[in-house]
Coordinates of C-alpha atoms in Angstrom, one line a residue:
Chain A
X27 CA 0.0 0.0 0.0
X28 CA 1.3 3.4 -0.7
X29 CA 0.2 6.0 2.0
X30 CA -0.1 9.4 1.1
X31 CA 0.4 11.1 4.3
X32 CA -0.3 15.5 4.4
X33 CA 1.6 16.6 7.3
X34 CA -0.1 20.3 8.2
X35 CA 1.2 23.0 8.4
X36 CA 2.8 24.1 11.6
X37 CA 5.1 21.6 13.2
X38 CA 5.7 18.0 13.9
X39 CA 2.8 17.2 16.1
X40 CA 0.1 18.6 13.2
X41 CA -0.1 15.1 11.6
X42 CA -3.0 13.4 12.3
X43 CA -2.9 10.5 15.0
X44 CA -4.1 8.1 12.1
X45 CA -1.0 9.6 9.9
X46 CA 1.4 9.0 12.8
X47 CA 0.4 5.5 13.3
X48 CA 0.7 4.5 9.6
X49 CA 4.2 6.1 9.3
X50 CA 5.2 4.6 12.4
X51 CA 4.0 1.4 10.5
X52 CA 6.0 1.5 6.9
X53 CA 8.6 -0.3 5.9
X54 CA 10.2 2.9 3.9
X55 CA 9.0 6.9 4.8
X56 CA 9.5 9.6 2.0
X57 CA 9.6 13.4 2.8
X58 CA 8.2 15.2 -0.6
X59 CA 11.0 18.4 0.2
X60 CA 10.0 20.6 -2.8
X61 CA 6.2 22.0 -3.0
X62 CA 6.5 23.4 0.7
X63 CA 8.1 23.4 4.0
X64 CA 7.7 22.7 7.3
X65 CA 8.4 25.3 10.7
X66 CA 10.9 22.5 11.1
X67 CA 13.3 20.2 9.6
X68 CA 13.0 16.8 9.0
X69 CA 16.0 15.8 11.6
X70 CA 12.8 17.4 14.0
X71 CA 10.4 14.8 12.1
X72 CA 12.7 11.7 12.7
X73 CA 13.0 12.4 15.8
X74 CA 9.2 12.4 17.1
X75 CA 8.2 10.0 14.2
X76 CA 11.0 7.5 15.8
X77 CA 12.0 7.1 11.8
X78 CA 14.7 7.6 9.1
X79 CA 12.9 10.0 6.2
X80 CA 14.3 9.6 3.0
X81 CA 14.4 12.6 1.0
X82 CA 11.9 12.8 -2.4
X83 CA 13.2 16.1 -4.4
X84 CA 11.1 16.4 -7.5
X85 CA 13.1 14.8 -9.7
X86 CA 13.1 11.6 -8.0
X87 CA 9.2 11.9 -7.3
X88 CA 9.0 12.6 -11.3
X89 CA 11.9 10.1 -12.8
X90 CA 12.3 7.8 -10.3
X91 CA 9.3 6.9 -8.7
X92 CA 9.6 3.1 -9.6
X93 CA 12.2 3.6 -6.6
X94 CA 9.6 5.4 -4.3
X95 CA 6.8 2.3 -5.1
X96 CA 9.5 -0.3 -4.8
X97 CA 7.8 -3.2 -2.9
X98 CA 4.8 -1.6 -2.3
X99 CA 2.8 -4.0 -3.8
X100 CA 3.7 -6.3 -0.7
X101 CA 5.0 -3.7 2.1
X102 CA 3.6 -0.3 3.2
X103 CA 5.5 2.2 1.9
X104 CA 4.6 6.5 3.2
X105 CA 4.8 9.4 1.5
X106 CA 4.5 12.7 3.4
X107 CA 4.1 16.0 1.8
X108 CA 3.7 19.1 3.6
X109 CA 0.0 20.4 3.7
X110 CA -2.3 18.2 1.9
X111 CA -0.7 15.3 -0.6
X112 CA -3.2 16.6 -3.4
X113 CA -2.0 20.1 -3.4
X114 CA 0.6 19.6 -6.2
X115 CA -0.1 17.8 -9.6
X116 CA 2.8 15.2 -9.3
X117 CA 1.3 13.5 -6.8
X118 CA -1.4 12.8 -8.9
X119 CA 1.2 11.6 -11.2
X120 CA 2.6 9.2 -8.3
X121 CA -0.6 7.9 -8.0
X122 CA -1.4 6.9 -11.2
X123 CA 2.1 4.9 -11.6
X124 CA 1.0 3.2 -8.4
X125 CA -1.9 2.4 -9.5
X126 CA -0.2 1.0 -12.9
X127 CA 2.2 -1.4 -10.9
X128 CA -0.7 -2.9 -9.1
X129 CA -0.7 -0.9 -6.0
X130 CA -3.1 0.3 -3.9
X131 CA -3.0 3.8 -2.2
X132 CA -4.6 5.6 0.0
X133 CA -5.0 9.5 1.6
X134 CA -4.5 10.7 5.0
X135 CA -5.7 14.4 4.6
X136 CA -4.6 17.1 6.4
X137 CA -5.0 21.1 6.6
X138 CA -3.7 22.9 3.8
X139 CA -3.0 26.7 2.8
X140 CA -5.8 25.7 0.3
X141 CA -8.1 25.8 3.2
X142 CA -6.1 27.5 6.6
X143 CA -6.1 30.6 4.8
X144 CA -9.9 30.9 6.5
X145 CA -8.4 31.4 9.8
X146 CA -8.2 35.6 8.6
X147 CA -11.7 35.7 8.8
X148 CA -12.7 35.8 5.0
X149 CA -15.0 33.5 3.8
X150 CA -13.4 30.4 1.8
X151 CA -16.9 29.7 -0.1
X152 CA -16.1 33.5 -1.6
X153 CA -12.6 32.5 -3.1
X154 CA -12.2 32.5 -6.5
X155 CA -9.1 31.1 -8.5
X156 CA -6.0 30.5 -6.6
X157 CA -3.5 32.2 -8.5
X158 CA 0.5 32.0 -8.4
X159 CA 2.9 35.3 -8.0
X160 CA 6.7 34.6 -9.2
X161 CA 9.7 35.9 -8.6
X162 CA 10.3 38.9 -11.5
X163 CA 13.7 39.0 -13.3
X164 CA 15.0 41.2 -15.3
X165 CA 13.7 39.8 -18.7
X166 CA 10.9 37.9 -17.4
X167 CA 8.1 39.7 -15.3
X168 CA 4.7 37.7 -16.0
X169 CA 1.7 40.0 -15.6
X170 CA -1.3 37.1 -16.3
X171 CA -1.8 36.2 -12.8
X172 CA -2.9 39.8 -12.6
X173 CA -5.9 39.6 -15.0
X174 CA -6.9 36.3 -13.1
X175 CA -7.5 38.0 -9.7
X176 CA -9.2 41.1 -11.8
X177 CA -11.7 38.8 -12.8
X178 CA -12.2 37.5 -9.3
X179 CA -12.5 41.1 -8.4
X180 CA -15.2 41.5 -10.9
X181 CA -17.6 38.8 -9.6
X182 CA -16.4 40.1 -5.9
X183 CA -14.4 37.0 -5.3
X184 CA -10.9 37.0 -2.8
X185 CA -8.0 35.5 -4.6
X186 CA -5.5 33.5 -2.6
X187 CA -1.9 34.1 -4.0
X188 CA 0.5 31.3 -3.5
X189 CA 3.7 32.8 -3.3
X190 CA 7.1 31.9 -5.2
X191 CA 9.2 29.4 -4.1
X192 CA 12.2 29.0 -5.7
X193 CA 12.9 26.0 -3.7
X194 CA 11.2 23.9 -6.2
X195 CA 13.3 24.5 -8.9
X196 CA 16.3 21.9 -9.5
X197 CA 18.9 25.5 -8.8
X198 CA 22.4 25.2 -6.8
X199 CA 21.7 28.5 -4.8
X200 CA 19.8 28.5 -1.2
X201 CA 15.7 28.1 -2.0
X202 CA 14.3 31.8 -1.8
X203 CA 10.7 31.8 -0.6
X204 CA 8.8 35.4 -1.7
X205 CA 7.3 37.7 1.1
X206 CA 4.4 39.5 1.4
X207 CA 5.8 42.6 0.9
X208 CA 8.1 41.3 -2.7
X209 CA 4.5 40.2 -3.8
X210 CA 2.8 43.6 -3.2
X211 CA 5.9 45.4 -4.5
X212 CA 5.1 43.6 -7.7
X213 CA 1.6 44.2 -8.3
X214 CA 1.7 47.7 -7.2
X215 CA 4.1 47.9 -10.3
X216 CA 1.7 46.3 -12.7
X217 CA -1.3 48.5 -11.2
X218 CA -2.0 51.9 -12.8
X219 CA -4.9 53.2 -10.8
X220 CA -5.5 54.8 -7.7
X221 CA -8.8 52.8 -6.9
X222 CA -7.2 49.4 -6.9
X223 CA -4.3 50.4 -4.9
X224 CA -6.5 50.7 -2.1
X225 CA -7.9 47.0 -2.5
X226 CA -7.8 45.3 1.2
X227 CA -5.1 42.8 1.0
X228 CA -4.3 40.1 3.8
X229 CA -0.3 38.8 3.9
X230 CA -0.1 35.6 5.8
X231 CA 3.0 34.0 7.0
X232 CA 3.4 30.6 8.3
X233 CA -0.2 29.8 8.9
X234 CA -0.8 27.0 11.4
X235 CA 2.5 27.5 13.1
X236 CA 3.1 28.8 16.6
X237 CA 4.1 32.3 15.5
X238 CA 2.1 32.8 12.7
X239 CA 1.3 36.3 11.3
X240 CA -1.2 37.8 9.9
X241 CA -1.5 41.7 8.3
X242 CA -4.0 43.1 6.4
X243 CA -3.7 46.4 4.4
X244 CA -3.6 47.8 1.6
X245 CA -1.0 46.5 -1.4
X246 CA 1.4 50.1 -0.1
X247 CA 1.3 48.4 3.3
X248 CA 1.8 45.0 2.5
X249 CA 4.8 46.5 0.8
X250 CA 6.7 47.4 3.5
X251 CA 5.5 45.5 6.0
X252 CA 8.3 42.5 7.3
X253 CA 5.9 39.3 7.7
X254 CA 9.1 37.5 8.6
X255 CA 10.0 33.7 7.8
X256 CA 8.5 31.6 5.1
X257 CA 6.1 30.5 3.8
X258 CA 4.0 33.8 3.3
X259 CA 0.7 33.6 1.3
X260 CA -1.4 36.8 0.4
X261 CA -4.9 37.3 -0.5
X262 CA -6.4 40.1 -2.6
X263 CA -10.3 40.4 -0.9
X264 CA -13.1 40.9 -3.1
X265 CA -16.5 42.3 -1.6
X266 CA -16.5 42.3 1.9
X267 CA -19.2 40.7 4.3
X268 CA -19.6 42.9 7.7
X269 CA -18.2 39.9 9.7
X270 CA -15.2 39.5 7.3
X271 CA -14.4 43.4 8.1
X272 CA -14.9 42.8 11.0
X273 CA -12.1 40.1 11.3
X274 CA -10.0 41.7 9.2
X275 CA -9.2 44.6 11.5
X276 CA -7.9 42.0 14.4
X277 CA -5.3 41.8 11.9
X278 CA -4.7 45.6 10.7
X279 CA -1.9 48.1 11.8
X280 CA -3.1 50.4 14.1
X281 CA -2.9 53.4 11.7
X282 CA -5.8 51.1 9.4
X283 CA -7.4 50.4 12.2
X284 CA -9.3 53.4 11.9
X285 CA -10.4 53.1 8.3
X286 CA -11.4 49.3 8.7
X287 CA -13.7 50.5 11.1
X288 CA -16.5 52.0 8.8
X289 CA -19.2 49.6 8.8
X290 CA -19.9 50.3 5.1
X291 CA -18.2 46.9 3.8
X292 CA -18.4 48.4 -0.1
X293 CA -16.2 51.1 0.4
X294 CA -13.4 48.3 0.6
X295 CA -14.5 47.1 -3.4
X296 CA -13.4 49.2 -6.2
Chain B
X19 CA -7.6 30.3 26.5
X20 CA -10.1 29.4 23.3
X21 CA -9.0 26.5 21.1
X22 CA -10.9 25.7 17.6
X23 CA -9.9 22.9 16.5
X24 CA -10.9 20.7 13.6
X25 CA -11.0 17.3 13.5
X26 CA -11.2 16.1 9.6
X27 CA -12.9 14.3 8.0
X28 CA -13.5 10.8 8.7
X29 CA -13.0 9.3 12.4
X30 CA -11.5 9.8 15.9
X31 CA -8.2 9.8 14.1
X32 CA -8.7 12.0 12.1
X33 CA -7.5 14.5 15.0
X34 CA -4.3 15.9 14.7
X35 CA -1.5 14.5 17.4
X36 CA -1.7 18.7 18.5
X37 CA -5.3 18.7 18.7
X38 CA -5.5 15.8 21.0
X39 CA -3.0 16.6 23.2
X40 CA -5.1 20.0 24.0
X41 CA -8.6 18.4 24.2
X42 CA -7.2 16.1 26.8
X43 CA -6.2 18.9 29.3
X44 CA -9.1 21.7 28.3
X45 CA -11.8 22.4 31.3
X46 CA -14.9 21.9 28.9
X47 CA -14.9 20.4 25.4
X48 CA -17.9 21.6 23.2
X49 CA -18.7 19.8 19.8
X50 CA -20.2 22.0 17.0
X51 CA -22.6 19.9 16.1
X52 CA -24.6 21.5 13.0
X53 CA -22.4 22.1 9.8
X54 CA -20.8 18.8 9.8
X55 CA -20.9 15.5 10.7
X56 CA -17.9 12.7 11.2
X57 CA -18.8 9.2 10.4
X58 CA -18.6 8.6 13.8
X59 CA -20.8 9.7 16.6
X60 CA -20.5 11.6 20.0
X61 CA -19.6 8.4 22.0
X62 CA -17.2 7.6 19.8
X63 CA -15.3 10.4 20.4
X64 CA -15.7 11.0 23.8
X65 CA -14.4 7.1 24.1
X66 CA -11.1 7.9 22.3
X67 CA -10.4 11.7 24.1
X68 CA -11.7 10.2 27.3
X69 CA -13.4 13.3 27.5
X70 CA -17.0 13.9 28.0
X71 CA -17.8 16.0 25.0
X72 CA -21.0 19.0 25.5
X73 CA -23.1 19.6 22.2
X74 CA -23.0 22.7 20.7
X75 CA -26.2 23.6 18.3
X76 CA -26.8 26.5 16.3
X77 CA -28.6 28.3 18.9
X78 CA -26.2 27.5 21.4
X79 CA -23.3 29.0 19.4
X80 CA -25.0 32.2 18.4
X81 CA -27.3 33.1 21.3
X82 CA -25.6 31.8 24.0
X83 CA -21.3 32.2 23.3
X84 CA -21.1 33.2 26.6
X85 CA -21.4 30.0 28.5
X86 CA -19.3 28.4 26.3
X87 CA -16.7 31.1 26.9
X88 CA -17.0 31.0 30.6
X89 CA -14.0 31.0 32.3
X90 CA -12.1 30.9 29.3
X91 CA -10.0 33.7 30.1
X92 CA -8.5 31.7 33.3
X93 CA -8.7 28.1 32.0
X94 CA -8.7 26.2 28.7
X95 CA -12.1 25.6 26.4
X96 CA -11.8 23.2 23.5
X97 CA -14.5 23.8 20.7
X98 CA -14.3 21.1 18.4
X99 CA -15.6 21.1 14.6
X100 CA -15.6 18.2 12.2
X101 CA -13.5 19.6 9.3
X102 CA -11.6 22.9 9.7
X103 CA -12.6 25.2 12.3
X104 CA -13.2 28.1 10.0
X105 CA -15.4 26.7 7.3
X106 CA -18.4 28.2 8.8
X107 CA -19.4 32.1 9.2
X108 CA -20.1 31.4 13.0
X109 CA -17.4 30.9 14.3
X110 CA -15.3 33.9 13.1
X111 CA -18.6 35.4 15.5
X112 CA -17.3 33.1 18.2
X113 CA -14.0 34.3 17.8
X114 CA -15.1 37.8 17.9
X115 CA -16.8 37.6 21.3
X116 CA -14.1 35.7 22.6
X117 CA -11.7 38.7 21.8
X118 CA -14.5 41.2 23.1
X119 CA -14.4 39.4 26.3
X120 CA -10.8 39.5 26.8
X121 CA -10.2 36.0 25.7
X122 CA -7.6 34.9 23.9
X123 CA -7.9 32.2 20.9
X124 CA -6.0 29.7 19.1
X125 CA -6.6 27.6 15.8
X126 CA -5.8 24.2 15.3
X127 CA -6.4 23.1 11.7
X128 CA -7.3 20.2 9.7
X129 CA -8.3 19.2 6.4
X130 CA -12.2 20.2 5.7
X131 CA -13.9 19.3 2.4
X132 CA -12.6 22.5 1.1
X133 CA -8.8 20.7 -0.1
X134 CA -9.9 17.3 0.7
X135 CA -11.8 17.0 -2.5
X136 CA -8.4 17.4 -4.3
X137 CA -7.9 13.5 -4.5
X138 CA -10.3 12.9 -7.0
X139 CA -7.3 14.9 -8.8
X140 CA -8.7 18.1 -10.0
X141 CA -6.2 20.5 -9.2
X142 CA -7.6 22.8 -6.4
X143 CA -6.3 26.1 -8.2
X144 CA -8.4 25.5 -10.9
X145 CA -11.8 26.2 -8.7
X146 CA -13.2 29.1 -8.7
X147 CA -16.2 30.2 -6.5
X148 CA -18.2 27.3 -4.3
X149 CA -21.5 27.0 -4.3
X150 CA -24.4 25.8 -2.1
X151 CA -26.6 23.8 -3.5
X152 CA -30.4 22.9 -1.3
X153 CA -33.3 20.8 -1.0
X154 CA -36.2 22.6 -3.4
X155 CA -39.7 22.3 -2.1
X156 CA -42.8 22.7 -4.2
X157 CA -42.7 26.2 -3.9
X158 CA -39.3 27.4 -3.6
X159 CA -37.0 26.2 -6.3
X160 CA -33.9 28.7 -6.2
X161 CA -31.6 28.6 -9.4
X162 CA -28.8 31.1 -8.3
X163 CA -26.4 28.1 -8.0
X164 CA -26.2 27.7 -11.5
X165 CA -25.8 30.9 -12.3
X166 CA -22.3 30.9 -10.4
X167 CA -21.5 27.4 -12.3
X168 CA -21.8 28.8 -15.5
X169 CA -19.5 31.6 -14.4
X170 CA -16.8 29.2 -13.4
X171 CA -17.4 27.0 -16.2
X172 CA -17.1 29.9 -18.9
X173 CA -13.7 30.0 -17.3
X174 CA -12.8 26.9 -17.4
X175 CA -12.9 26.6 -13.5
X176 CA -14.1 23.6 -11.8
X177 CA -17.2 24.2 -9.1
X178 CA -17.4 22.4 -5.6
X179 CA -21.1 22.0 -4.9
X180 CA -21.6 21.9 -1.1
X181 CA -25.1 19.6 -1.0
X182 CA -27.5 20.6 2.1
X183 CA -27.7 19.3 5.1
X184 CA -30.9 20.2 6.9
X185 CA -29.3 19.2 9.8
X186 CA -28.5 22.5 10.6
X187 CA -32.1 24.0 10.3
X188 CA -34.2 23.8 14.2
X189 CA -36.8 21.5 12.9
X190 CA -38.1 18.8 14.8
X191 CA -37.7 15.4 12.2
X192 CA -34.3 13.6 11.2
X193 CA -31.7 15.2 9.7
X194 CA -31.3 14.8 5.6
X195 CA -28.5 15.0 3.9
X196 CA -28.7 15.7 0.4
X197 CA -27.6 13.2 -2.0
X198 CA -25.2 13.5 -5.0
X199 CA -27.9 11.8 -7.2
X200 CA -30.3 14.1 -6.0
X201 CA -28.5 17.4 -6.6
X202 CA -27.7 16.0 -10.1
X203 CA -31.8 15.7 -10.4
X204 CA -32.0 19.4 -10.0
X205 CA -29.1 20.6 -12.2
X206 CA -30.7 18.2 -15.2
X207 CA -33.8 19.8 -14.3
X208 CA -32.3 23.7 -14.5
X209 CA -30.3 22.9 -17.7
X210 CA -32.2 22.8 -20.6
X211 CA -29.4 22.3 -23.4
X212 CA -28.4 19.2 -24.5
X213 CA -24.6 20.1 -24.3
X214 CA -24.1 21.0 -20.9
X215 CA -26.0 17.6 -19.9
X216 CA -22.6 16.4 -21.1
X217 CA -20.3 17.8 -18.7
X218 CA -18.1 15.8 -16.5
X219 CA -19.3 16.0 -12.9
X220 CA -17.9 14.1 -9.7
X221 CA -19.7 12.5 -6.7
X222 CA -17.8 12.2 -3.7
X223 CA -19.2 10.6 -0.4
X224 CA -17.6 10.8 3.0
X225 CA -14.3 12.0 1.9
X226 CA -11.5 11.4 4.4
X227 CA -13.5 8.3 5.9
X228 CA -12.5 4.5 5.4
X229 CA -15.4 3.8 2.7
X230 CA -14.8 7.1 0.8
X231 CA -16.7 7.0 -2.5
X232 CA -16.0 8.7 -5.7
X233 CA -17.6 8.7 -9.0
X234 CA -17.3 10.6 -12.3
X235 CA -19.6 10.7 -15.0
X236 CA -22.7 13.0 -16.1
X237 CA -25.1 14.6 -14.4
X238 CA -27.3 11.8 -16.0
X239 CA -25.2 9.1 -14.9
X240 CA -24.8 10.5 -11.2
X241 CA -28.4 11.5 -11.0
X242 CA -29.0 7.4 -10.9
X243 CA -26.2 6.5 -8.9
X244 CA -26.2 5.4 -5.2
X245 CA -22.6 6.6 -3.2
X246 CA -24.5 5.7 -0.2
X247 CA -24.2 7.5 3.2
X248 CA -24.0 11.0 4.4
X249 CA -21.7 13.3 3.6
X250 CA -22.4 14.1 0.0
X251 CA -20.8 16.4 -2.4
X252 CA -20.6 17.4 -6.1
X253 CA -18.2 19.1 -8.6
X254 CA -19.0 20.2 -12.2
X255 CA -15.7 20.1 -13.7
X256 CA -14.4 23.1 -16.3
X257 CA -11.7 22.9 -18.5
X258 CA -9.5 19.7 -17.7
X259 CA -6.0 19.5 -18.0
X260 CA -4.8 15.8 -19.8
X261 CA -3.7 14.5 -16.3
X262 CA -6.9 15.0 -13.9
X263 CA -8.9 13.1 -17.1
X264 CA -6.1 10.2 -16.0
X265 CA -7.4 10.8 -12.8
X266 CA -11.0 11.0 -13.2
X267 CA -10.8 7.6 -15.1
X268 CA -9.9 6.0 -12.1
X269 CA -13.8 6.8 -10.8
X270 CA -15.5 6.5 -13.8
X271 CA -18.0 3.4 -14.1
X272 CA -17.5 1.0 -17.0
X273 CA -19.3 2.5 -19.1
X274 CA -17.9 5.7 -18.9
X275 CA -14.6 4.7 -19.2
X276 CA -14.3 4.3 -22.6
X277 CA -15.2 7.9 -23.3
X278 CA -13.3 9.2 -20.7
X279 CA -10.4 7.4 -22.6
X280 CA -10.2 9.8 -25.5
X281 CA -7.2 11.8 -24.8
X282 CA -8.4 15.2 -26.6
X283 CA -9.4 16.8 -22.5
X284 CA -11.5 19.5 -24.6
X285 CA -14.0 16.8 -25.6
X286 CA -15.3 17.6 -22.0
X287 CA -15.6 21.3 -22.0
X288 CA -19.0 22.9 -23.2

């Protein structure tokens, strides 16, 4: 059997207690150490698991997953991704081989950004599509992820922005992780108007952790606000219910404070 | 101290490690006990925490937060909820009086039907808004649901229909849960083109638990299909990418399976 196994968010006590008994359980444990990361490292996992992780980069999820199934078939074999396992398209991809060699698998599901990002108060149900902010470079600055959160805006959606992790990409510098405040930086470049630049915005930093932060503002004070460690996650609101503004400002600086308080919800849509 | 904490999906296991740890030393434990429901009952639970667990209904947790705050600023109150704590609009109220009374909170996560529905492998950023879909009676028949599918759909975003549970209404007869063949009934019975009676749609049933069901196929198809118990829920699909048709085929019944084997994805997008 392969066990898909999504670890949480925060630290190593967020799996599930079914999760930790199955990974206690295998005869092999993989850590998927590319889509996202952990408050801690996985010398921190083996320790409370009481087991040797064997690190899955992308590549060897991708090309060498026959090594990842090996003996499955017979044995129990876990694979533990950060969040939720369905998160990321290649695990999709891992099933499907699986399931070609004649194994079963199975899903132990866990909180993800996907569906933490409620703890700031706005309503998941009024999320739109979940967009993707990169890092710019000098010859490559993307602008589409723009027009998809325009579009939420339109229908009064929130757009959750999944921020850049370099860490993913097969590179021999440190992983870079994007903040709140690179994110806003950029899209207060690709924004011309006044109006929009005072959209609410929420920047969210290690959700489900211990010390995790949460700021909401507009895009100017996202900018140069310091969320601190990764992973940060931002969301562009859309029409605001009462109760969501009313949330909102137990996250607001104290000079917003003041604004947020207006009870008239639409003057935060433009 | 006030903890929310979720508790998944499918059974007293579904707890994270975290979670348990801090329903086993709280002064009272209170169980939401409208917007969800585990496949396991109350004693069930209160068996595994060795906790005695106090019910929490709609009324409870709207008209009288107070006594489950009690105390809460000198000792520890656990409010449990099956899924993710911040699924449901009430509890960012909780959280609100909580704060108004001095009270401090905390947020334990866990997966809610929000990312969980991710494993019948459409990728969650390609949602866009959820929707609500309820029980019609003879003389209320609302339609607004569709109107929000067709948005997401013109986009080529999947939609996650949420089907009603009249659980959570204060009537006195037996819960219902609504079925995935029975909101397919109502979709066929709004759509009046012969196209869109085509798209793909997915059934899930009591995602997370042990006997998890899924099943793609039409609305047709679903509309006559039995997934069996409670908790039920739907998505029309959008525009799918080559791999979550791979997926999809892995849920389709026999006779769906050989169309889902064309490899041309568009085939499936109105």
């Amino acid at each position: 059997m392969l066990y898909l196994i999504g670890l949480g968010l925060g630290d190593v006590k967020d799996i599930t207690v079914k999760g930790l008994e199955i990974v206690r359980q295998c005869s092999r444990v993989y850590l998927e150490a590319y889509t996202s990361i952990l408050t801690v490292g996985k010398e921190a996992l083996e320790e409370y698991y009481g087991r040797e992780l064997l690190l899955a980069d992308r590549d060897m999820v991708e090309q060498q997953a026959d090594e990842i199934l090996k003996g499955a078939d017979v044995s129990d074999v876990a694979f533990l991704v950060v969040g939720d396992p369905f998160g990321a398209t290649t695990h999709s991809d891992l099933v499907l081989r699986a399931l070609n060699a004649g194994i079963q698998y199975r899903v132990i599901h866990n909180a993800s950004i996907m569906n933490a990002v409620g703890c700031c108060g706005l309503q998941l149900y009024n999320f739109g599509e979940t967009v993707s902010i990169v890092f710019w470079t000098d010859t490559w600055r993307p602008e589409s992820f723009y027009d998809k959160i325009k579009k939420n805006r339109d229908m009064g959606l929130h757009t959750l922005c999944l921020l850049d992790t370099s860490a993913h990409l097969k590179i021999y510098e440190p992983p870079r992780y994007m903040t709140v405040a690179q994110a806003a930086e950029e899209l207060l470049e690709i924004l011309q108007n006044r109006r929009d630049r005072d959209t609410v915005c929420v920047g969210l930093a290690r959700i489900g952790a211990e010390d995790q932060t949460i700021r909401s503002g507009t895009l100017q004070e996202l900018a140069s606000c310091d969320l601190g460690g990764p992973l940060h996650s931002m969301i562009i609101s859309g029409h605001l219910h009462p109760l969501e503004v009313d949330m909102l400002k137990l996250f607001s600086g104290p000079e917003r404070l003041k604004t947020l308080k207006m009870t008239d919800s639409s003057t935060y849509v433009s």
